[in-house]
Tab-separated table of C-alpha atoms (C1' of nucleotides) in Angstrom:
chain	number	residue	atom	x	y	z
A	1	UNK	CA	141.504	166.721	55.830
A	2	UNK	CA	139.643	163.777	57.875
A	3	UNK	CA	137.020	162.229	56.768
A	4	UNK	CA	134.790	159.226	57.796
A	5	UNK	CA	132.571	157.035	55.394
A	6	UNK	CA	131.037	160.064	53.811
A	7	UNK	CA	132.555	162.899	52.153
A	8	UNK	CA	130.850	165.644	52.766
A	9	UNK	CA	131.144	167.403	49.359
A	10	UNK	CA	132.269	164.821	47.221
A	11	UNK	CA	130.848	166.362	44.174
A	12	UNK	CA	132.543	169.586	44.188
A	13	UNK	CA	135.706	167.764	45.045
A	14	UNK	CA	134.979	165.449	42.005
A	15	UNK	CA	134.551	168.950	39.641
A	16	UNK	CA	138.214	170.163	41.262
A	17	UNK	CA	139.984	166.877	40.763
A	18	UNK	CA	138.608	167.091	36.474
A	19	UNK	CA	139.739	170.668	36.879
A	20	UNK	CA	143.397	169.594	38.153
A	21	UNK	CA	143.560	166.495	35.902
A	22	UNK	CA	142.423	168.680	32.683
A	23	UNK	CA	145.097	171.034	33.621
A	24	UNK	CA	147.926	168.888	33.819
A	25	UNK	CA	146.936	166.912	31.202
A	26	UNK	CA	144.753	168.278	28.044
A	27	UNK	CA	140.740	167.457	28.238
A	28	UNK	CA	141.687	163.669	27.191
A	29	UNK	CA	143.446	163.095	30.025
A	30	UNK	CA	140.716	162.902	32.405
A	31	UNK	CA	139.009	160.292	33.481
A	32	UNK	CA	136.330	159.047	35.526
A	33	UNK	CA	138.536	157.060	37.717
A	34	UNK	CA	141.326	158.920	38.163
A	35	UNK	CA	139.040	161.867	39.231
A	36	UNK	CA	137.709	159.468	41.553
A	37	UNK	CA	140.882	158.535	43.070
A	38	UNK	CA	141.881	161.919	43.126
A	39	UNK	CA	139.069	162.685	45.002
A	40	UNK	CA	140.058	159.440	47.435
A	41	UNK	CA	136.929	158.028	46.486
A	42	UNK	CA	136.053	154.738	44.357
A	43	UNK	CA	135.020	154.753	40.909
A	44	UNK	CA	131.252	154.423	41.746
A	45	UNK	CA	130.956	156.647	44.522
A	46	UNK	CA	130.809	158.850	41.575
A	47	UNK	CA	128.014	157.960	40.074
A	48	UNK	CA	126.113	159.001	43.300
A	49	UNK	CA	126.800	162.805	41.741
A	50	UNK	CA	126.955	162.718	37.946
A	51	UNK	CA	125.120	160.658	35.351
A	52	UNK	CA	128.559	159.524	34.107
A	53	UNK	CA	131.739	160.895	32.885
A	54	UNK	CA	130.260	163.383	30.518
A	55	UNK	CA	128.347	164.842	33.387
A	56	UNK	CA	130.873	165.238	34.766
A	57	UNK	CA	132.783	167.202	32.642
A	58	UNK	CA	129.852	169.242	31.242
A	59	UNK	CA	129.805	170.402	34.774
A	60	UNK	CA	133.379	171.177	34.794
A	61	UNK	CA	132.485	172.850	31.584
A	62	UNK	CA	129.146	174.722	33.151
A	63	UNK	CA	131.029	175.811	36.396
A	64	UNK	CA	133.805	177.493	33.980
A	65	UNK	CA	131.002	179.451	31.466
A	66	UNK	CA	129.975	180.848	34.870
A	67	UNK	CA	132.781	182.540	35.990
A	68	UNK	CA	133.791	183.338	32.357
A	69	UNK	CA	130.401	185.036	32.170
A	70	UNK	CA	131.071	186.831	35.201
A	71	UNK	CA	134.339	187.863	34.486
A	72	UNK	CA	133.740	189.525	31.295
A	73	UNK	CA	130.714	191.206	32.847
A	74	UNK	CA	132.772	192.758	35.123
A	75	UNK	CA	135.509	193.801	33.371
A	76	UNK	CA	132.835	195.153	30.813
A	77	UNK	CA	131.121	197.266	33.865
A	78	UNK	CA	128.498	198.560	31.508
A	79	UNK	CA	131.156	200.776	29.563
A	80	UNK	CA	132.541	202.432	32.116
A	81	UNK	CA	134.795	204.589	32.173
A	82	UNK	CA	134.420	204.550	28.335
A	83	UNK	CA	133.207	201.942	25.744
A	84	UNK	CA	136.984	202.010	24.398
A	85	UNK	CA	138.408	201.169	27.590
A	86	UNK	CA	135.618	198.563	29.171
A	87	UNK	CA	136.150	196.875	25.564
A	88	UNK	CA	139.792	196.745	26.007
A	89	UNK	CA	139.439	195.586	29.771
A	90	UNK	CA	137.287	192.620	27.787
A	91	UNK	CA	139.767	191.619	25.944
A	92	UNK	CA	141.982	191.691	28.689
A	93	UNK	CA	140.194	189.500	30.766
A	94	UNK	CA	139.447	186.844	28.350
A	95	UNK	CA	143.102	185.795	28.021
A	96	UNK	CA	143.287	186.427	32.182
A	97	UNK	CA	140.270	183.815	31.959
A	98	UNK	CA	142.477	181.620	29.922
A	99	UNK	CA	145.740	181.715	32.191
A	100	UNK	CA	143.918	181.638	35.479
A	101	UNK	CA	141.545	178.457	34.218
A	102	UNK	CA	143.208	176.665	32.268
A	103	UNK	CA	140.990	173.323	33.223
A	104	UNK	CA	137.843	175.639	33.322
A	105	UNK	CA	139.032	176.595	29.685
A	106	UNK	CA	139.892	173.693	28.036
A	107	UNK	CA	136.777	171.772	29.276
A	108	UNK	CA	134.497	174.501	27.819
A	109	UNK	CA	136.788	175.343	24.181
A	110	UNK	CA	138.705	172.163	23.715
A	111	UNK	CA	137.178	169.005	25.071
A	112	UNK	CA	135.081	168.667	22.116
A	113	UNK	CA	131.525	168.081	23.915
A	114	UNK	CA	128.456	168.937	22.338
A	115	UNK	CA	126.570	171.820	24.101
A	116	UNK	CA	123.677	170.428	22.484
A	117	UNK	CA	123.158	167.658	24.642
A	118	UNK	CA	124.139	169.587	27.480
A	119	UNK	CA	121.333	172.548	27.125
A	120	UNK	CA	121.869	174.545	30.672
A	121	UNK	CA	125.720	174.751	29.061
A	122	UNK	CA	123.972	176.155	26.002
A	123	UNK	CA	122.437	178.717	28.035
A	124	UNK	CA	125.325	180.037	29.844
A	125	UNK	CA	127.698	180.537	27.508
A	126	UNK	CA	124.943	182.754	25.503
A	127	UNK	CA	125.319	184.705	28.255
A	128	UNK	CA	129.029	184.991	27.446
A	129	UNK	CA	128.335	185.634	24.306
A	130	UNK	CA	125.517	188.733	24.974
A	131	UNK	CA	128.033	190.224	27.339
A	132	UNK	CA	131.285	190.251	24.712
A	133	UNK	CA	128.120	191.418	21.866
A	134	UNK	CA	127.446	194.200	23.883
A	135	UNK	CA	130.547	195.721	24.278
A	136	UNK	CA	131.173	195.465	20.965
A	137	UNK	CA	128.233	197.512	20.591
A	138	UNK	CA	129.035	200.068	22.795
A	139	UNK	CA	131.752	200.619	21.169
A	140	UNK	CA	130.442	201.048	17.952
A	141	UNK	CA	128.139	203.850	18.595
A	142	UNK	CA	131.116	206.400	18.516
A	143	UNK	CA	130.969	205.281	14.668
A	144	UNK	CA	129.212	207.157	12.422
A	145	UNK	CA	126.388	204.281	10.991
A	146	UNK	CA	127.657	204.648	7.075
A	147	UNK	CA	130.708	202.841	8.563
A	148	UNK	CA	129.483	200.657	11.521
A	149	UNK	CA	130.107	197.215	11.281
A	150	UNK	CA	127.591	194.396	13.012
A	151	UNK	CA	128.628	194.412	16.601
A	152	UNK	CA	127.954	190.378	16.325
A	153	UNK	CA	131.000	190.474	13.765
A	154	UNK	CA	133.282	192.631	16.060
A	155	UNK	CA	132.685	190.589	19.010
A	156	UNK	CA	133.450	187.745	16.672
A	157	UNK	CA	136.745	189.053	15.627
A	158	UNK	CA	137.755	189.845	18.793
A	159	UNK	CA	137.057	186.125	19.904
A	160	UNK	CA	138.554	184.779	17.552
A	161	UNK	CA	141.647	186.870	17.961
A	162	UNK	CA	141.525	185.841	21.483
A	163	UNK	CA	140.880	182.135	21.274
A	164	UNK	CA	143.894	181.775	18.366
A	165	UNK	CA	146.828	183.865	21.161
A	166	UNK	CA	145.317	181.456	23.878
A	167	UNK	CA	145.495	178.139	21.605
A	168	UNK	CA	148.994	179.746	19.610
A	169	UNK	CA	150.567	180.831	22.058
A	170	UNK	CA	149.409	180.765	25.687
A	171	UNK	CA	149.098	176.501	25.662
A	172	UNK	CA	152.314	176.803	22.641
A	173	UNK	CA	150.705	174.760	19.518
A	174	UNK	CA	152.245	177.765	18.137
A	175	UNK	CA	155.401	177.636	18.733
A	176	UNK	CA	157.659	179.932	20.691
A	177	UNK	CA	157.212	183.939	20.299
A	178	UNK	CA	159.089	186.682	21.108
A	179	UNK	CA	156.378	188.320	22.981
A	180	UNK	CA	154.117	187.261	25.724
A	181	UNK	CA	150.300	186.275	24.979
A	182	UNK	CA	149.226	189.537	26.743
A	183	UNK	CA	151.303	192.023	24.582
A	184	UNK	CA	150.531	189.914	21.644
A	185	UNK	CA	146.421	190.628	22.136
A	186	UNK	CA	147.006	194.048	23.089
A	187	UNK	CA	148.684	194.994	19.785
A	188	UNK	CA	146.482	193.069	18.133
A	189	UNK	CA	143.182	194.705	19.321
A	190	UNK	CA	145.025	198.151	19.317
A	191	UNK	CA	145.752	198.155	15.764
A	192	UNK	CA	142.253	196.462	15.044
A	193	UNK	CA	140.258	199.056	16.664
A	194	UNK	CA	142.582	201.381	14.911
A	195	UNK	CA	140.921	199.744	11.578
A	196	UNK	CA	137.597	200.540	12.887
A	197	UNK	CA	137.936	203.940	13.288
A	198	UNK	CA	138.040	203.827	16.958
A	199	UNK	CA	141.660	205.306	17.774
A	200	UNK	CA	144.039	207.878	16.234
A	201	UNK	CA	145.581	206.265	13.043
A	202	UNK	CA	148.759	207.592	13.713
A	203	UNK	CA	151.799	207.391	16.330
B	1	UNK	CA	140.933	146.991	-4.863
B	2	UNK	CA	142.301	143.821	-5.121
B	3	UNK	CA	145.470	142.693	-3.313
B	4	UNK	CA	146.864	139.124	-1.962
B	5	UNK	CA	149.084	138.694	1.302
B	6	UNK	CA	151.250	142.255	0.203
B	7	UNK	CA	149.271	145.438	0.224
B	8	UNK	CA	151.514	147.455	-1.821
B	9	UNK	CA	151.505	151.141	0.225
B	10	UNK	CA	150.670	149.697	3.335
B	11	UNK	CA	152.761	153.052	4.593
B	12	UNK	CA	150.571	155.498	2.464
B	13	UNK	CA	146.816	153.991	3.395
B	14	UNK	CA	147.315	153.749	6.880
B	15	UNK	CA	148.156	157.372	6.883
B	16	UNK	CA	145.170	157.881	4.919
B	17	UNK	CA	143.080	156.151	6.995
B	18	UNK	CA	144.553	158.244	9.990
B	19	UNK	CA	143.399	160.782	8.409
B	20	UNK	CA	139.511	160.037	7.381
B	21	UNK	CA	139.458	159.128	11.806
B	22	UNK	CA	140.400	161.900	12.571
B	23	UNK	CA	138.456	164.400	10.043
B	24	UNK	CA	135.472	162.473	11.566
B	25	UNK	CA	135.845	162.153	14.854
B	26	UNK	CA	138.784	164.451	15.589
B	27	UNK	CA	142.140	163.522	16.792
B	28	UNK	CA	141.249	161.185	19.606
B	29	UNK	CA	139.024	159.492	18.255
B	30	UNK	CA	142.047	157.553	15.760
B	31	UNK	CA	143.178	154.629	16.796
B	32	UNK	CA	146.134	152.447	15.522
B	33	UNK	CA	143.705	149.440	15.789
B	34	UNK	CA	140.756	151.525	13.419
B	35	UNK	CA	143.094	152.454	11.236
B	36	UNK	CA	144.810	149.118	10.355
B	37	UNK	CA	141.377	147.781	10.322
B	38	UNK	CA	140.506	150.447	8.158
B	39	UNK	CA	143.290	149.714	5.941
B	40	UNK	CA	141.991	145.956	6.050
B	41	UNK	CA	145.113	144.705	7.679
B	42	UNK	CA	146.127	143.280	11.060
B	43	UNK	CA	147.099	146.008	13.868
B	44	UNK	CA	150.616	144.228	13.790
B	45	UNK	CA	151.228	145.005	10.437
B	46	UNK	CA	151.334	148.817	11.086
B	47	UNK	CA	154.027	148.119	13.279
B	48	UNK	CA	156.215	147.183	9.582
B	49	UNK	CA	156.068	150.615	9.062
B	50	UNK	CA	155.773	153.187	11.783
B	51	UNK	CA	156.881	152.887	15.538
B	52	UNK	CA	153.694	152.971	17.022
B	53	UNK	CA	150.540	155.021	17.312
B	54	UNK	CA	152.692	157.940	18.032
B	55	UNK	CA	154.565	158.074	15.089
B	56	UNK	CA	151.959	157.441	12.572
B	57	UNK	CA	149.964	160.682	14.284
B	58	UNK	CA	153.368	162.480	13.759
B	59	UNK	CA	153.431	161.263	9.649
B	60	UNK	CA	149.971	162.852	9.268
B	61	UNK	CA	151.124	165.880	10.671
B	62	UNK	CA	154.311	165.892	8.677
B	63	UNK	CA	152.746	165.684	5.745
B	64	UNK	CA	150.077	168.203	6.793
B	65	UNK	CA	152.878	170.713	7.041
B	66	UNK	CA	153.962	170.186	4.003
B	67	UNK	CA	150.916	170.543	2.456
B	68	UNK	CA	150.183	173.573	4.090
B	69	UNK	CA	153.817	175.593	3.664
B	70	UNK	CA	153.052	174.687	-0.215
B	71	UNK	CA	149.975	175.889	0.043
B	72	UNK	CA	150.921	179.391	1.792
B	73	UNK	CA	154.162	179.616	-0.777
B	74	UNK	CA	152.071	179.579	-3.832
B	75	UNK	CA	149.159	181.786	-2.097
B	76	UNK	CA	151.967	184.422	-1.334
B	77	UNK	CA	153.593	184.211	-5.037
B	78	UNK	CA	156.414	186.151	-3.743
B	79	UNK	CA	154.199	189.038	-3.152
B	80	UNK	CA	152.671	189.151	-6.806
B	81	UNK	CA	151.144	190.758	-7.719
B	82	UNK	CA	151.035	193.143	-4.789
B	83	UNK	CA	151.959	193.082	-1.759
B	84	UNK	CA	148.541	193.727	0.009
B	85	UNK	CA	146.892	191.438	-2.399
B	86	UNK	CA	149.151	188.285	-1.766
B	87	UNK	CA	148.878	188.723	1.818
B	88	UNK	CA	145.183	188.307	1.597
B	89	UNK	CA	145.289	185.573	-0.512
B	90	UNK	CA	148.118	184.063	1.653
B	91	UNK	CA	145.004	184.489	4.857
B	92	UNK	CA	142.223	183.216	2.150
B	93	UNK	CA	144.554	180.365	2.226
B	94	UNK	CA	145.140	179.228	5.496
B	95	UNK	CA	141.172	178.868	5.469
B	96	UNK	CA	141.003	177.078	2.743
B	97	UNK	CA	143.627	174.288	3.621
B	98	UNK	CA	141.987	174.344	7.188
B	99	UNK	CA	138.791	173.375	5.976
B	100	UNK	CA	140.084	171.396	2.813
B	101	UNK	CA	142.571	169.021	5.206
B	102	UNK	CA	140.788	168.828	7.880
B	103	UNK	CA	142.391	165.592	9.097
B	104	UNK	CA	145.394	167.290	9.086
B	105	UNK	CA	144.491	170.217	10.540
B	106	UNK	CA	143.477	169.050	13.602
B	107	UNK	CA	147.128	166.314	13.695
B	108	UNK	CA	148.900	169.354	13.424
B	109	UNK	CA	147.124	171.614	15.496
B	110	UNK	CA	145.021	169.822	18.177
B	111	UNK	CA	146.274	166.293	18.772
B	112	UNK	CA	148.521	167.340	21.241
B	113	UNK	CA	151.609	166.118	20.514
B	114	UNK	CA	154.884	167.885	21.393
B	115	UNK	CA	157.404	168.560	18.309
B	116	UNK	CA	160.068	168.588	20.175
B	117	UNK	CA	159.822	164.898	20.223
B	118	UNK	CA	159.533	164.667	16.254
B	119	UNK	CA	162.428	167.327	15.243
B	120	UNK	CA	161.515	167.058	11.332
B	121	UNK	CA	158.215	168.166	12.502
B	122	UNK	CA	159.563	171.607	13.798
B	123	UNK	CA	161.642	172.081	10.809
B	124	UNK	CA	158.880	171.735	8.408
B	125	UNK	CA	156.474	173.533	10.623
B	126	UNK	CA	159.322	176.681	10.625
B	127	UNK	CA	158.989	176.633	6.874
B	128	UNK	CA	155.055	177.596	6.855
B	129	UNK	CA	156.230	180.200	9.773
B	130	UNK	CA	158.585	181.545	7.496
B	131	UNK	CA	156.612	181.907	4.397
B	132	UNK	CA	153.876	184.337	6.870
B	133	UNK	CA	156.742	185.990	8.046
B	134	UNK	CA	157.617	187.189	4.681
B	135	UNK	CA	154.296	188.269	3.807
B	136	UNK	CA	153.788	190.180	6.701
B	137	UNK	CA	157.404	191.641	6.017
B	138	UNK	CA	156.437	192.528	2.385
B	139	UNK	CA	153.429	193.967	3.519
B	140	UNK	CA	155.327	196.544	6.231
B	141	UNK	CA	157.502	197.904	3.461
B	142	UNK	CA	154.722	200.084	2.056
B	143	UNK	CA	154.436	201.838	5.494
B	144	UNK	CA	157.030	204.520	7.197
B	145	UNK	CA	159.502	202.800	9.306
B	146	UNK	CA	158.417	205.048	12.525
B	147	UNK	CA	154.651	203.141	12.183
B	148	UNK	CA	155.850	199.921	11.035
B	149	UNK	CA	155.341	197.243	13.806
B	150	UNK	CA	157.278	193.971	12.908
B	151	UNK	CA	156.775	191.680	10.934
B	152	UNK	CA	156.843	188.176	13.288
B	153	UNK	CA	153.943	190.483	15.139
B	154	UNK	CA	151.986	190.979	12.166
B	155	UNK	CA	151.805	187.503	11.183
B	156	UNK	CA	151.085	186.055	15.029
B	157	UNK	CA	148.168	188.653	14.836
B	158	UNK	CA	146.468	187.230	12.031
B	159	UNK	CA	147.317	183.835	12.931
B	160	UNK	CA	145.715	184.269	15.611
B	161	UNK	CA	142.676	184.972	14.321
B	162	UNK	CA	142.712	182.819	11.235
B	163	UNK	CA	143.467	179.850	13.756
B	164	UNK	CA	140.330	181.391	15.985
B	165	UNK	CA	137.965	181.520	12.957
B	166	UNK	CA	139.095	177.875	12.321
B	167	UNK	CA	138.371	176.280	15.708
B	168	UNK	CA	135.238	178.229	16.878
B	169	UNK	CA	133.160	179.369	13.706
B	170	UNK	CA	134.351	176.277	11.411
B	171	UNK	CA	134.560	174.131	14.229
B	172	UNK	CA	131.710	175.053	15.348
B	173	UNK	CA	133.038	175.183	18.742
B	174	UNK	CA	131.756	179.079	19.334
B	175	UNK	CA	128.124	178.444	18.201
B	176	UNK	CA	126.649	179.401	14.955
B	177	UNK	CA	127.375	182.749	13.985
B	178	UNK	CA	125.311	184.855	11.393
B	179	UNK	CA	128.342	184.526	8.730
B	180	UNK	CA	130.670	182.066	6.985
B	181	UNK	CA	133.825	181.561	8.458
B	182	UNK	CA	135.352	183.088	5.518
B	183	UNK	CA	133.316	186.056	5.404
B	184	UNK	CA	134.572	186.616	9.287
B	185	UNK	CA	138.165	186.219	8.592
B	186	UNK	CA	138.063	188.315	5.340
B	187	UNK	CA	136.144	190.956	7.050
B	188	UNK	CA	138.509	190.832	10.402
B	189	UNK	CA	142.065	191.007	8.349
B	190	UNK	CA	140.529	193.881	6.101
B	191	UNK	CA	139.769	195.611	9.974
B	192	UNK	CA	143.343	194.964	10.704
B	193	UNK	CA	145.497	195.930	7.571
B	194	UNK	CA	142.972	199.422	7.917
B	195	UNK	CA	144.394	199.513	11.429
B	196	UNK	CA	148.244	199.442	9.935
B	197	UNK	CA	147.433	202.264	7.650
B	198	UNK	CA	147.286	199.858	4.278
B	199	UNK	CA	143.888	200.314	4.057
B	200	UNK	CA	142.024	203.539	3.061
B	201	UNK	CA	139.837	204.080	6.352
B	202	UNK	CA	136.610	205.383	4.939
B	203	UNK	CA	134.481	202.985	2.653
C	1	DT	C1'	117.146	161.884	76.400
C	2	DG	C1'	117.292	157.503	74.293
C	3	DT	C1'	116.238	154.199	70.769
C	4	DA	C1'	114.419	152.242	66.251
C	5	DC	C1'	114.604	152.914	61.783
C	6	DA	C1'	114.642	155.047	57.059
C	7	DT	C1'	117.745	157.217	54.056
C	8	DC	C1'	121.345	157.267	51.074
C	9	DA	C1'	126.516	158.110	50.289
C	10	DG	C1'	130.201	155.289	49.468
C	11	DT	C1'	132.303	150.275	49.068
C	12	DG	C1'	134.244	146.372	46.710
C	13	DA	C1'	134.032	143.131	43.360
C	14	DA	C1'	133.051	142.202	38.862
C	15	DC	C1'	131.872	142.924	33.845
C	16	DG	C1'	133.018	143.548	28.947
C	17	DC	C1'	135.618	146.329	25.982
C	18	DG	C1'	139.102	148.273	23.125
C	19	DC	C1'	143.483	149.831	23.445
C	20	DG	C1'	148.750	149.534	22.128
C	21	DT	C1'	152.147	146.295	21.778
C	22	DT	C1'	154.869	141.572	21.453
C	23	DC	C1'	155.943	137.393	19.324
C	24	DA	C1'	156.637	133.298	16.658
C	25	DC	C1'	154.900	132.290	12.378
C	26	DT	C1'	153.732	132.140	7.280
C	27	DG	C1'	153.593	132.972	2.704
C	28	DA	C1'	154.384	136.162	-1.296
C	29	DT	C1'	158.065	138.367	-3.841
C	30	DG	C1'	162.133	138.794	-6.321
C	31	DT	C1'	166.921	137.574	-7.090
C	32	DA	C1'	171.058	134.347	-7.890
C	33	DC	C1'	172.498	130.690	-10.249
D	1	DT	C1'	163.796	129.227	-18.497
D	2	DG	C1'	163.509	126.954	-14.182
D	3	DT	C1'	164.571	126.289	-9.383
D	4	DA	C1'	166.454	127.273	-4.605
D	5	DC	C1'	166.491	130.469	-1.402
D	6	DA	C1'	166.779	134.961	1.188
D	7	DT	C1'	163.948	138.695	2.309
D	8	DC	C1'	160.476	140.752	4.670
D	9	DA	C1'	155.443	142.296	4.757
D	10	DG	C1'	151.575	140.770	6.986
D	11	DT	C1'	149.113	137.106	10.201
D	12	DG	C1'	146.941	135.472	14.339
D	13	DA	C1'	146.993	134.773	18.945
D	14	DA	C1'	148.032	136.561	23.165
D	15	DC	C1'	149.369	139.977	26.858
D	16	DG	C1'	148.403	143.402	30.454
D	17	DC	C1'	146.080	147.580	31.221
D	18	DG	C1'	142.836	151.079	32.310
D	19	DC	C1'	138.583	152.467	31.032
D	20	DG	C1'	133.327	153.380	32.163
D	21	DT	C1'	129.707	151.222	34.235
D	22	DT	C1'	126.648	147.784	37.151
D	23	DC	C1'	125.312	145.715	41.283
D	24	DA	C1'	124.364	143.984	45.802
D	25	DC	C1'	126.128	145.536	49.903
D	26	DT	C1'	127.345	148.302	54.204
D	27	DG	C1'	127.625	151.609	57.447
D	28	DA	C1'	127.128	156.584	58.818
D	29	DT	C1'	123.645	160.091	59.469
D	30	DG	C1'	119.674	162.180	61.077
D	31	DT	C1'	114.776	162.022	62.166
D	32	DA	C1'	110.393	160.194	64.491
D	33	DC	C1'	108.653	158.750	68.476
DNA sequence: TGTACATCAGTGAACGCGCGTTCACTGATGTAC
DNA sequence: TGTACATCAGTGAACGCGCGTTCACTGATGTAC
């Protein structure tokens, strides 16, 4: 693509070079200058854009809560057809989050920046968070209430069983596994919501 | 502690000193230079004893596996004094070490370096493997072989989500969350052994 | 329609810093006689 | 028991490198008249 003395949208471009760099490379192996160069850009030009380097990447970060957000939301669909399978569909599309992002993901679960000091970032992955709480909740009301756990705890669970197959065994800290990352979470939530009360116990 | 020109366990306190870098400002934040400073020694002198900053990360890690396959063995007991009961205390376990060791927690798990390059390092790391295996093996013999998933599945599920728990709710990298990290992974694995039929499902 | 000018995106050089690593060396330790 | 000497752990200075960041600047763009 041409381009004269100015860029036209360097920022975006600066946010897909992070995203490319983070992906080949782990969150530590971006930097500000390579981004730049990347970007075919000097160093400085960036600072036209972003505060600094973790501007930068909080925006990387920001951009990937986004489409997380939307994601889940949409695989959710407000329940439909039923709370079991929107909740599934979830949980599907969290690890399909994972594989399709991976520089989206890692910037937002494993580059170790404070969401404190970045408080728009805060803000959007609540809205993550209300969307995964809520179809935990859905799913709960087909429990009787004498045996209806928090829907704050399921989602938990679920997130956490999501975020260990992703770190395990989608990136491979885990080592190597007979079964894909996919099959792995599907079994896994299966025999969960089994636990809950939520499908047959038997086979 | 007094020493002259020899510091005795050079070896020993650098790893140590690794270690204390990394539990407080996770695993890039170490530094060969930090550490021999740490150690009070010159950054040459750590070259007496390890390769380079690569191979001092990789003696942390070691010795955080070994730790940690100790600690699962004697959580498991060889399945004393049940099955069900070592299993949980084999989960309680892997929490405990995580927060315990932090330092080498995160070596092993989130510094990002390949084992293939350190070959000891995937033996020992195989060992811890094997000891989960076996619990989730002891735990599948009280069910009928036709609903008896196996066992290497059982024990990716529920590391999975112990390894979840770990990096967003002890962390801290999911936000807070209304209950300890403990609570969420005792409360999640008692969901999940209901789901396998080990469980009674009504409370 | 043409020109003067304000705006501001990107340049290029420079900075101080800490990093991992190397090298010739020094001085403490412990062993042989 | 005392001395000569080999060993080798740690020193101190230096290296090249890439990092994030700053600064005065330049030149393209687009608007006012």
């Amino acid at each position: 693509m041409k381009r004269g003395y100015h860029h036209g949208n360097l920022r975006q471009a600066l946010v897909e070079a992070a995203l490319a760099l983070i992906a080949a490379q782990g969150p530590q192996g971006f930097t500000l200058s390579e981004a730049a160069k990347a970007a075919d850009v000097t160093p400085a030009a960036v600072y036209r854009h972003f505060a600094g380097r973790d501007d930068l990447l909080a925006e990387v970060a920001r951009q990937g809560f986004d489409i997380f957000a939307a994601l889940l939301e949409y695989a959710w669909n407000d329940g439909r057809p039923s709370a079991l399978a929107a909740f599934e569909a979830t949980g599907r599309a969290y690890l399909a989050f994972a594989r399709k992002y991976p520089g989206h993901y890692q910037a937002m679960f494993e580059s170790g920046l404070q969401p404190a000091r970045h408080p728009d970032l805060a803000a959007i992955s609540a809205r993550a968070q209300t969307t995964l709480d809520r179809a935990a909740a859905g799913l709960t009301e087909a429990l009787p209430p004498h045996r209806r756990p928090p829907a704050r705890m399921i989602s938990a669970h679920i997130w956490a069983m999501s975020h260990g197959v992703v770190e395990l065994f989608l990136r491979g800290n885990g080592g190597s596994q007979p079964w894909p990352p996919e099959d792995l979470l599907e079994t896994g939530v299966g025999i969960y919501l089994r636990g809950l009360g939520l499908l047959p116990p038997d086979r």
